[in-house]
Short mmCIF file of C-alpha atoms in Angstrom, two decimals:
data_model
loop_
_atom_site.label_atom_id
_atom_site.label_comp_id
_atom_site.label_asym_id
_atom_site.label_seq_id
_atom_site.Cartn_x
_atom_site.Cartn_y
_atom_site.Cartn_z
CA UNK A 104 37.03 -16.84 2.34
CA UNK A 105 33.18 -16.26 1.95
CA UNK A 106 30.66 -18.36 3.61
CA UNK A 107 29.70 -21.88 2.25
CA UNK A 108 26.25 -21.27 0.78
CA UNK A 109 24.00 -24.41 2.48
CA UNK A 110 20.66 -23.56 0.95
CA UNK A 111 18.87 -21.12 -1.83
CA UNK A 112 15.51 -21.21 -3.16
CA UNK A 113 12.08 -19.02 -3.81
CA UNK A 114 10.53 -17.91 -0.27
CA UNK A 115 7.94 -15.38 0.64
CA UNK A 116 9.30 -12.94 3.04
CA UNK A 117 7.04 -10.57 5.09
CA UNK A 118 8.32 -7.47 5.24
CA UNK A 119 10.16 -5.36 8.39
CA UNK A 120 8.20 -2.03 7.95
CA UNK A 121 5.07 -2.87 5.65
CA UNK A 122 3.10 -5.80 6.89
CA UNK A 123 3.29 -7.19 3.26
CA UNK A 124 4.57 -11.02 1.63
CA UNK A 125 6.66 -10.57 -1.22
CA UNK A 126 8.62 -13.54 -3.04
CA UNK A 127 12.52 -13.37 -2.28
CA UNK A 128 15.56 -15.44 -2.85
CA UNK A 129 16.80 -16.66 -0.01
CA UNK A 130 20.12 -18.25 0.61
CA UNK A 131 21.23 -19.99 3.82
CA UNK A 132 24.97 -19.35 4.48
CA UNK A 133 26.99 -21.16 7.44
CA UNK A 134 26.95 -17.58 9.50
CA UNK A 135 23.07 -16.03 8.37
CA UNK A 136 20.37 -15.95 5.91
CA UNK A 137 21.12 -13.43 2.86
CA UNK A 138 17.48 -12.43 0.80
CA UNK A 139 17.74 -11.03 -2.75
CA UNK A 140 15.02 -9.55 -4.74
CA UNK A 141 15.53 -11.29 -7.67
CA UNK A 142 18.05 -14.00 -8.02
CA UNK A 143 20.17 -12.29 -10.49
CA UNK A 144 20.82 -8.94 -8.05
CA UNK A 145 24.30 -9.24 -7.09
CA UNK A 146 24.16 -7.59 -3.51
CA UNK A 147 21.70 -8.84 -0.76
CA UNK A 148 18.45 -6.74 0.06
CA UNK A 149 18.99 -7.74 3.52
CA UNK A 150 20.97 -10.33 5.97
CA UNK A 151 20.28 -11.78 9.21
CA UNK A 152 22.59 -12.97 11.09
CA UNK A 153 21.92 -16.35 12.68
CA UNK A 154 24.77 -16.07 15.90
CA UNK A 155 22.63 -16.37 18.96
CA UNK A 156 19.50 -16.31 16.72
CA UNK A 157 16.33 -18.84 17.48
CA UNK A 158 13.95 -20.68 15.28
CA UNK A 159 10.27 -21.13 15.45
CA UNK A 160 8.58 -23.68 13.27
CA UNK A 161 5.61 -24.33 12.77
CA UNK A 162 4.77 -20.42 13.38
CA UNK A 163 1.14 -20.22 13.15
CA UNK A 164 0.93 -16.27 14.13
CA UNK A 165 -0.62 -15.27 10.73
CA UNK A 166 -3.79 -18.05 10.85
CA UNK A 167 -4.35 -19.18 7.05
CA UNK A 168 -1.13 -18.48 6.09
CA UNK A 169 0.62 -21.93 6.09
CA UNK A 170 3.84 -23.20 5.86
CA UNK A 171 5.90 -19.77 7.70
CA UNK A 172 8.82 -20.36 9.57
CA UNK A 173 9.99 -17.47 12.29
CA UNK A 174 13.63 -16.43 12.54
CA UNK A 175 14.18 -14.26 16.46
CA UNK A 176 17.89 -12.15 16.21
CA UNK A 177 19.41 -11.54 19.45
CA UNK A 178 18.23 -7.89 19.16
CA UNK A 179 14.75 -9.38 19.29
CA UNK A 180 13.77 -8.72 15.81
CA UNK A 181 11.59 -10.94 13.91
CA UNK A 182 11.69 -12.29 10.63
CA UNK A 183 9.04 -14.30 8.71
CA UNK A 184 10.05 -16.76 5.68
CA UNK A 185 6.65 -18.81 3.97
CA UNK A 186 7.39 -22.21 2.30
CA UNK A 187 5.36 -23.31 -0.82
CA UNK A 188 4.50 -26.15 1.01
CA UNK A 189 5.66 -28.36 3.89
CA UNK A 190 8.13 -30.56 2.72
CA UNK A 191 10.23 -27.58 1.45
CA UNK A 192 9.77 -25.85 4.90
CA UNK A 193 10.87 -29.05 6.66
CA UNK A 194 13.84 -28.96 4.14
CA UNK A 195 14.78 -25.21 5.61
CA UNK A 196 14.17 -25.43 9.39
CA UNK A 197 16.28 -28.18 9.35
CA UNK A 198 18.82 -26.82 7.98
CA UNK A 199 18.68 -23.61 9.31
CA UNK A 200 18.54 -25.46 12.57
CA UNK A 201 21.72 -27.00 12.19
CA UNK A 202 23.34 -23.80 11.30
CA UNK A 203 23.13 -22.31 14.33
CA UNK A 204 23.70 -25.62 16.34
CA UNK A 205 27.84 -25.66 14.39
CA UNK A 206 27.72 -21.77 15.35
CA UNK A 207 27.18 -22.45 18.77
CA UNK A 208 29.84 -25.49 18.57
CA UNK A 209 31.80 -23.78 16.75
CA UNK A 210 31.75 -26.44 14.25
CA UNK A 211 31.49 -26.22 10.18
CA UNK A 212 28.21 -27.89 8.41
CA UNK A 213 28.74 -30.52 6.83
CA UNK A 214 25.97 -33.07 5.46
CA UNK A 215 25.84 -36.52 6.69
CA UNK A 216 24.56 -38.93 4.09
CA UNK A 217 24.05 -42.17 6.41
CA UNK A 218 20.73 -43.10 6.87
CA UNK A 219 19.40 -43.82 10.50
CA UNK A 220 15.94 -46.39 11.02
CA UNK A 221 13.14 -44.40 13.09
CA UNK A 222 12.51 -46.16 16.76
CA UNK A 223 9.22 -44.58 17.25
CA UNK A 224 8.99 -46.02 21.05
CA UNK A 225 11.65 -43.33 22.80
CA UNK A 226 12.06 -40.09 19.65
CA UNK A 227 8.97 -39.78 17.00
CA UNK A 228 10.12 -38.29 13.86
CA UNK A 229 7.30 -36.78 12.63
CA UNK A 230 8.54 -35.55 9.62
CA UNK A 231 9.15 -39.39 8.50
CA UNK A 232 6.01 -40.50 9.47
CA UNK A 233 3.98 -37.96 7.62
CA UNK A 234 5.67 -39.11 4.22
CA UNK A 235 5.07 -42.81 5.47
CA UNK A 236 1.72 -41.68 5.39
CA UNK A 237 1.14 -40.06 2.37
CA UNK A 238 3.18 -43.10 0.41
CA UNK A 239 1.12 -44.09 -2.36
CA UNK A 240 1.27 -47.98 -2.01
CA UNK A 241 1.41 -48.04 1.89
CA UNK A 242 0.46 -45.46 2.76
CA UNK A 243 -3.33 -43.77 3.77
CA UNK A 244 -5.57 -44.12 1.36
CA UNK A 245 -7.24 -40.67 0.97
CA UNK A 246 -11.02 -40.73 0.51
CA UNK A 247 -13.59 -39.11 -0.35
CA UNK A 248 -16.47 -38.47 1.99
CA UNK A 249 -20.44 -36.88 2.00
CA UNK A 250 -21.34 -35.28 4.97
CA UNK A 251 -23.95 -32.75 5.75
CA UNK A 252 -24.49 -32.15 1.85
CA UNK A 253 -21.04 -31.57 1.22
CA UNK A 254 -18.44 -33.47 -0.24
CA UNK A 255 -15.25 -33.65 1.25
CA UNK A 256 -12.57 -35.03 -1.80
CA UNK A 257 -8.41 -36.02 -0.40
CA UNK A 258 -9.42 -36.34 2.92
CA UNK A 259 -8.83 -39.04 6.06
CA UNK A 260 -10.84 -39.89 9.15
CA UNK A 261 -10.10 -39.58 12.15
CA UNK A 262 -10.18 -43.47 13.00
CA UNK A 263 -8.34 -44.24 9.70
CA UNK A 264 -5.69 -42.25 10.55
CA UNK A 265 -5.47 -44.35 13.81
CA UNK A 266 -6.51 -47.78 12.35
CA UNK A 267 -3.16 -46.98 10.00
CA UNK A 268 -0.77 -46.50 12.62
CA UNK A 269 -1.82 -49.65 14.80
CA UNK A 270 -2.09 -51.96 11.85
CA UNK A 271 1.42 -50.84 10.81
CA UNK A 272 2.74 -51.50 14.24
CA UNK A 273 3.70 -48.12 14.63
CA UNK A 274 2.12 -47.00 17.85
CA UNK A 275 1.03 -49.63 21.13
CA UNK A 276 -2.30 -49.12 21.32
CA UNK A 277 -4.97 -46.10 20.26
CA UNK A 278 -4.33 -43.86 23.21
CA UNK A 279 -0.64 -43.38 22.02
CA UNK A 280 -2.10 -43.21 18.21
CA UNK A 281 -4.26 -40.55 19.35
CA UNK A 282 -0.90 -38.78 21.29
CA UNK A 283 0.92 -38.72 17.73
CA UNK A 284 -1.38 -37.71 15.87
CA UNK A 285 -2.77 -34.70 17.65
CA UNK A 286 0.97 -34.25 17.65
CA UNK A 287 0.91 -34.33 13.76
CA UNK A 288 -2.03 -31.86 13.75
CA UNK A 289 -0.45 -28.99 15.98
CA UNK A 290 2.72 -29.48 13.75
CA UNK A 291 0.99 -28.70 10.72
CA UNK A 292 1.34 -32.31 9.22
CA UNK A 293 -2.37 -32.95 8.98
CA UNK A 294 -5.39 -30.31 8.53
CA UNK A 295 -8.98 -30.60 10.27
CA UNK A 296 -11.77 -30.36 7.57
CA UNK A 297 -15.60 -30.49 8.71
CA UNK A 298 -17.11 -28.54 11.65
CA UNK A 299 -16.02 -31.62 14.21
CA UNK A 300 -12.92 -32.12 13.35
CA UNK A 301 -12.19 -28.35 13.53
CA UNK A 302 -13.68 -27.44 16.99
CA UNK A 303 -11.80 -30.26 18.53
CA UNK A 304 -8.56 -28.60 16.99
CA UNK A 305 -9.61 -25.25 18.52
CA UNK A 306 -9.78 -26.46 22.55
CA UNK A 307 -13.32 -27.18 22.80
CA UNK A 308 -12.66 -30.88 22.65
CA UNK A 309 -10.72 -32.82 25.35
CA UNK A 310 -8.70 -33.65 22.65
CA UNK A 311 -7.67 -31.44 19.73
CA UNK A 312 -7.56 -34.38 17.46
CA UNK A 313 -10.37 -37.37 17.31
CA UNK A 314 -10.36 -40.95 17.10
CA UNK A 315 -13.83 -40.56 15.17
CA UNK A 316 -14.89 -41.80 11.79
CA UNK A 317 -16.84 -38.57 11.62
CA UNK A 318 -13.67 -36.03 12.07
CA UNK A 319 -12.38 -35.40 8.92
CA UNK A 320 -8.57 -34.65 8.46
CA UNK A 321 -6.42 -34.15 5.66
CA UNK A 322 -2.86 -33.86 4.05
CA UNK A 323 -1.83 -30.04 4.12
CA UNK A 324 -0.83 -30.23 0.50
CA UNK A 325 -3.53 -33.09 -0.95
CA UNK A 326 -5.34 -30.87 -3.17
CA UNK A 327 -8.11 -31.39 -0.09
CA UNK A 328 -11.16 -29.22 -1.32
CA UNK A 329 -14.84 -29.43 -0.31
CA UNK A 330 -17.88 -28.34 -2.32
CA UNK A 331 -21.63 -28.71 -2.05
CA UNK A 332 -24.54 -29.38 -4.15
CA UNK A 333 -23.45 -27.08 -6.69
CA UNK A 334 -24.20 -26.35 -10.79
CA UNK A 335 -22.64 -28.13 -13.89
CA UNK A 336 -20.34 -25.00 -14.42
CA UNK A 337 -18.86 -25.77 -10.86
CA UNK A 338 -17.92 -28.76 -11.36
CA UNK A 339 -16.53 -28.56 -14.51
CA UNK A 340 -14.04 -25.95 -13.05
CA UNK A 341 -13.64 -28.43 -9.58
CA UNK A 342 -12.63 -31.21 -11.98
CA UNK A 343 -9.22 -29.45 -12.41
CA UNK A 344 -8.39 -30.04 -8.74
CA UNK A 345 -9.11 -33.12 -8.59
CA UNK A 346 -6.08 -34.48 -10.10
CA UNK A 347 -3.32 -36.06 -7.82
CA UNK A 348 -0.67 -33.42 -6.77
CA UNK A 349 2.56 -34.80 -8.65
CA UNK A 350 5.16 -31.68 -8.13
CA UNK A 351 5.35 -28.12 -6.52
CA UNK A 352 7.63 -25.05 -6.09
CA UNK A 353 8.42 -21.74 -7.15
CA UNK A 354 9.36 -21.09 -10.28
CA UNK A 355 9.56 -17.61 -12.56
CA UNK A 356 7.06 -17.24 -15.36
CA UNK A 357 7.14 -14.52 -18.80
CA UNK A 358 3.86 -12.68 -18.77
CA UNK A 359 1.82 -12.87 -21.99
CA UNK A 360 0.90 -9.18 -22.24
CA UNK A 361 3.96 -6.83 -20.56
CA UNK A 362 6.51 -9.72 -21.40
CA UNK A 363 7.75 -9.40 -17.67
CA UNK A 364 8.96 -12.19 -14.92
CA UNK A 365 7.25 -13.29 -11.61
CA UNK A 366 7.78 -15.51 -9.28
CA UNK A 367 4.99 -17.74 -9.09
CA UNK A 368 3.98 -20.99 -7.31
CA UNK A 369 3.35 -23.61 -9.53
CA UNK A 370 1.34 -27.26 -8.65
CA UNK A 371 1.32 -29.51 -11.12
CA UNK A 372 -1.71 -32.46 -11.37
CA UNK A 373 -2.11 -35.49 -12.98
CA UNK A 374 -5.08 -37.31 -14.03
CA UNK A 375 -6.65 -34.31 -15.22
CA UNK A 376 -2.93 -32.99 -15.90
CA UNK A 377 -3.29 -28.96 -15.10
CA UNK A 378 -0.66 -26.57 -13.82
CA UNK A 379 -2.21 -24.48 -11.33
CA UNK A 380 0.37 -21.01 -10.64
CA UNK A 381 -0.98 -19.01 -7.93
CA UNK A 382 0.71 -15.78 -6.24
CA UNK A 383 3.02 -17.00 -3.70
CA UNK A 384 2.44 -14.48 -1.65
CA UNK A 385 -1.16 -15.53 -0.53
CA UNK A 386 -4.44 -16.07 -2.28
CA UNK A 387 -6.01 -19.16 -2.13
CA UNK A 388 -7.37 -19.06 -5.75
CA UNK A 389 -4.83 -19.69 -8.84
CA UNK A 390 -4.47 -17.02 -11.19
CA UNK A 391 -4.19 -19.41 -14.05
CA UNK A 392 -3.73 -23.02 -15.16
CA UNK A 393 -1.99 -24.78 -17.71
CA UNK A 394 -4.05 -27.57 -19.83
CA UNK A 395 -0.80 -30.35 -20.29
CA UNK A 396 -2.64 -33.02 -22.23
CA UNK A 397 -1.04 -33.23 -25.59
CA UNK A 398 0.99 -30.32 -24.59
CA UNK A 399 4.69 -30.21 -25.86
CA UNK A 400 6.97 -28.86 -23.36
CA UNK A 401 10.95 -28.19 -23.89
CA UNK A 402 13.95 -26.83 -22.60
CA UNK A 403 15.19 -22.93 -24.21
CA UNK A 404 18.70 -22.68 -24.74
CA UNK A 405 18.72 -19.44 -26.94
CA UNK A 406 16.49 -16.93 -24.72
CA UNK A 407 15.63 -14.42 -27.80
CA UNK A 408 12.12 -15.92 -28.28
CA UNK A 409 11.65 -15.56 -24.38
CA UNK A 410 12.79 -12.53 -23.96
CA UNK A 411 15.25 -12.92 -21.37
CA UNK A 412 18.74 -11.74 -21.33
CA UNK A 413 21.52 -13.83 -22.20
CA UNK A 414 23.21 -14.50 -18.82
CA UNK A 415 19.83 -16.31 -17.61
CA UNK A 416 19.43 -19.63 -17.95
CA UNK A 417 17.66 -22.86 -16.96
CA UNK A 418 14.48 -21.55 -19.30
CA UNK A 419 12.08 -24.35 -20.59
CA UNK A 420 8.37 -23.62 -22.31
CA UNK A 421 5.46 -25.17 -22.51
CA UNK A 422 2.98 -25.29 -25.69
CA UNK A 423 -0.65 -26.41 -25.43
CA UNK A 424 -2.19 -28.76 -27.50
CA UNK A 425 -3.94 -25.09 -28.42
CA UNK A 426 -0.64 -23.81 -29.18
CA UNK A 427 -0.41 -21.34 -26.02
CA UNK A 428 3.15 -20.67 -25.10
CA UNK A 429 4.48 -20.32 -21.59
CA UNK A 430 7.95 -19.15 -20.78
CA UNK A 431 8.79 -20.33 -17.48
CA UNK A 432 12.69 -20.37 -15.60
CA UNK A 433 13.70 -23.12 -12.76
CA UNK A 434 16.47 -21.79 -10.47
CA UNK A 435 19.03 -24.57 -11.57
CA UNK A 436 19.50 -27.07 -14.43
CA UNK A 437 18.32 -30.07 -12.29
CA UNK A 438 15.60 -28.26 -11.37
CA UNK A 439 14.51 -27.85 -14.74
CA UNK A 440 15.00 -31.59 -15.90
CA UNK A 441 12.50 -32.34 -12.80
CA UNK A 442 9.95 -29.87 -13.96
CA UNK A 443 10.31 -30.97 -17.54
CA UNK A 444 9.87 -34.55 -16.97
CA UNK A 445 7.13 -34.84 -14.75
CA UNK A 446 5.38 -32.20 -16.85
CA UNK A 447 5.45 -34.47 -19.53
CA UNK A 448 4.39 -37.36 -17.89
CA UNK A 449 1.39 -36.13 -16.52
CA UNK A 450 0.71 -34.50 -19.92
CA UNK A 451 1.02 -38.32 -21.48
CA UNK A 452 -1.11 -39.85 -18.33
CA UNK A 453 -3.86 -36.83 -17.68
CA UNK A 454 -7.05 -36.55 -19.28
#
């Protein structure tokens, strides 16, 4: 009987002999991780078996690079897996985590659906609290801020963060606010911005995070940019970030020249509606984006026009309102309903 597959998706792997991130599929089985270079290959490029195996997460060993989880074998080998952002790494660890907690008990996974209230006073779930955070009717309200002739846009204080969790009853007092969040910080769940905020974060602070209106923090995946006093052309490219961050993942997407497939990382933005794809291997810069207002976008169900063989599926495109086509392919059918409908929301909402 072969392993109950818990998890698949698009991560970047770094590699075991060359010291470079490539995109793989990975899929979580009950016993170890398999990793395919493309999802259609039919045998594993590798497997790691997660017996006796330990989990590190947030690894920060690799500085910018964000998002990595670290996988430790009993022979002491090391593997490196990179999320497209943090939600979807959460979604991993923890079940990767359980994994190897049933093969120590010798238990099978199994998914419990009940849902359990957080009692922040004796176990913090910080996972929780970051998305109470970033809810868009109760949550922070992210700001943007001028200091030292820059502009800091999708970005918190340090004193709102802590002003949020005492008005929302969710910490005693501001010594235990500051506790969680420098907590949230050195998990990854909240970024300093701005000379202050960042030299606390790097020990030369009491504290690595501040209860300061002048230490500037923000949501790992916001769309948090800064820019200074700058020329028209600037920020008329800038004004494509600026949009709220609606969706993201990996997805693979047709070429226009050579016709081929890559895995990309996708974010789509409303309000302007863009879709940024960068390489999801690193690069902080997109290689493209994607103009949605008064775009059409649909599902494929024959793949001729794509140029895809017949056994894929899940293919949708998108046309412009300047009648550019895009080929793109989600990993499952729901997947592809999500894309397609928030796609055209924000392409009926965006400027």
């Amino acid at each position: 009987m072969e392993p109950k597959r818990i998890r698949e998706g698009y991560l970047v792997k770094k590699g075991s002999v060359f010291n470079t991130w490539k995109p793989m599929w990975v899929v979580l089985l009950e016993d170890g991780i398999e990793f395919y270079k493309k999802k259609s290959d039919n045998s594993p490029k590798g497997m790691i078996p997660l017996k006796g195996s330990t989990l590190t997460s947030p690894c920060q060993d690799f500085g910018k690079r964000m998002f990595v989880l670290k996988i430790t074998t009993t022979k002491q080998q090391d593997h490196f897996f990179q999320a497209a952002f943090l939600e979807e790494r959460d979604a991993w660890v923890r079940d990767i985590k359980k994994a190897i907690k049933c093969i120590e008990g010798g238990q099978k996974f199994a998914r419990k659906s009940t849902r359990r209230s957080i009692r922040l006073p004796e176990t913090i779930d910080l996972g929780a609290l970051y998305l109470s955070m970033k809810d868009p009717e109760k949550g922070i309200k992210e700001l943007n801020l001028e200091k030292d002739k820059k502009v800091f846009n999708h970005c918190l204080t340090g004193s709102g963060v802590i002003d949020w969790l005492v008005s929302n009853k969710l910490v005693r007092n501001r010594q235990e606010g500051l506790m969680i969040s420098a907590s949230l910080l050195s998990e990854g769940y909240l970024q300093p911005a701005g000379d202050l905020s960042k030299n606390a974060a790097d020990g030369i602070a009491e504290n690595p995070f501040l209860d300061n209106p002048d230490a500037f923090y923000y949501f790992p995946d916001s769309g948090f940019f800064c820019e200074e006093n700058s020329s028209d052309d600037d920020v008329i490219l800038r004004e494509e970030f600026r949009g709220v961050i609606i969706k993201q993942g990996c997805l693979l997407k047709q070429g226009h020249r050579r016709k081929n497939w890559k895995v990309r990382k996708f974010i789509l933005r409303e309000d302007p509606a863009y879709l940024h794809y960068y390489d999801p291997a690193g690069g902080e810069d997109p290689l493209g984006a994607v103009h949605l207002r008064g775009c059409v976008v649909t599902s494929v169900e024959s793949s001729h026009d794509a140029g895809k063989k017949s056994d894929e599926e899940n293919l949708f495109e998108i046309i412009t309102a300047d009648e550019v086509h895009y080929y793109l392919q989600a990993a499952t059918s729901k997947e592809r309903t999500e894309w397609i409908k928030a796609i055209q929301v924000a392409s009926r909402t965006g400027k």
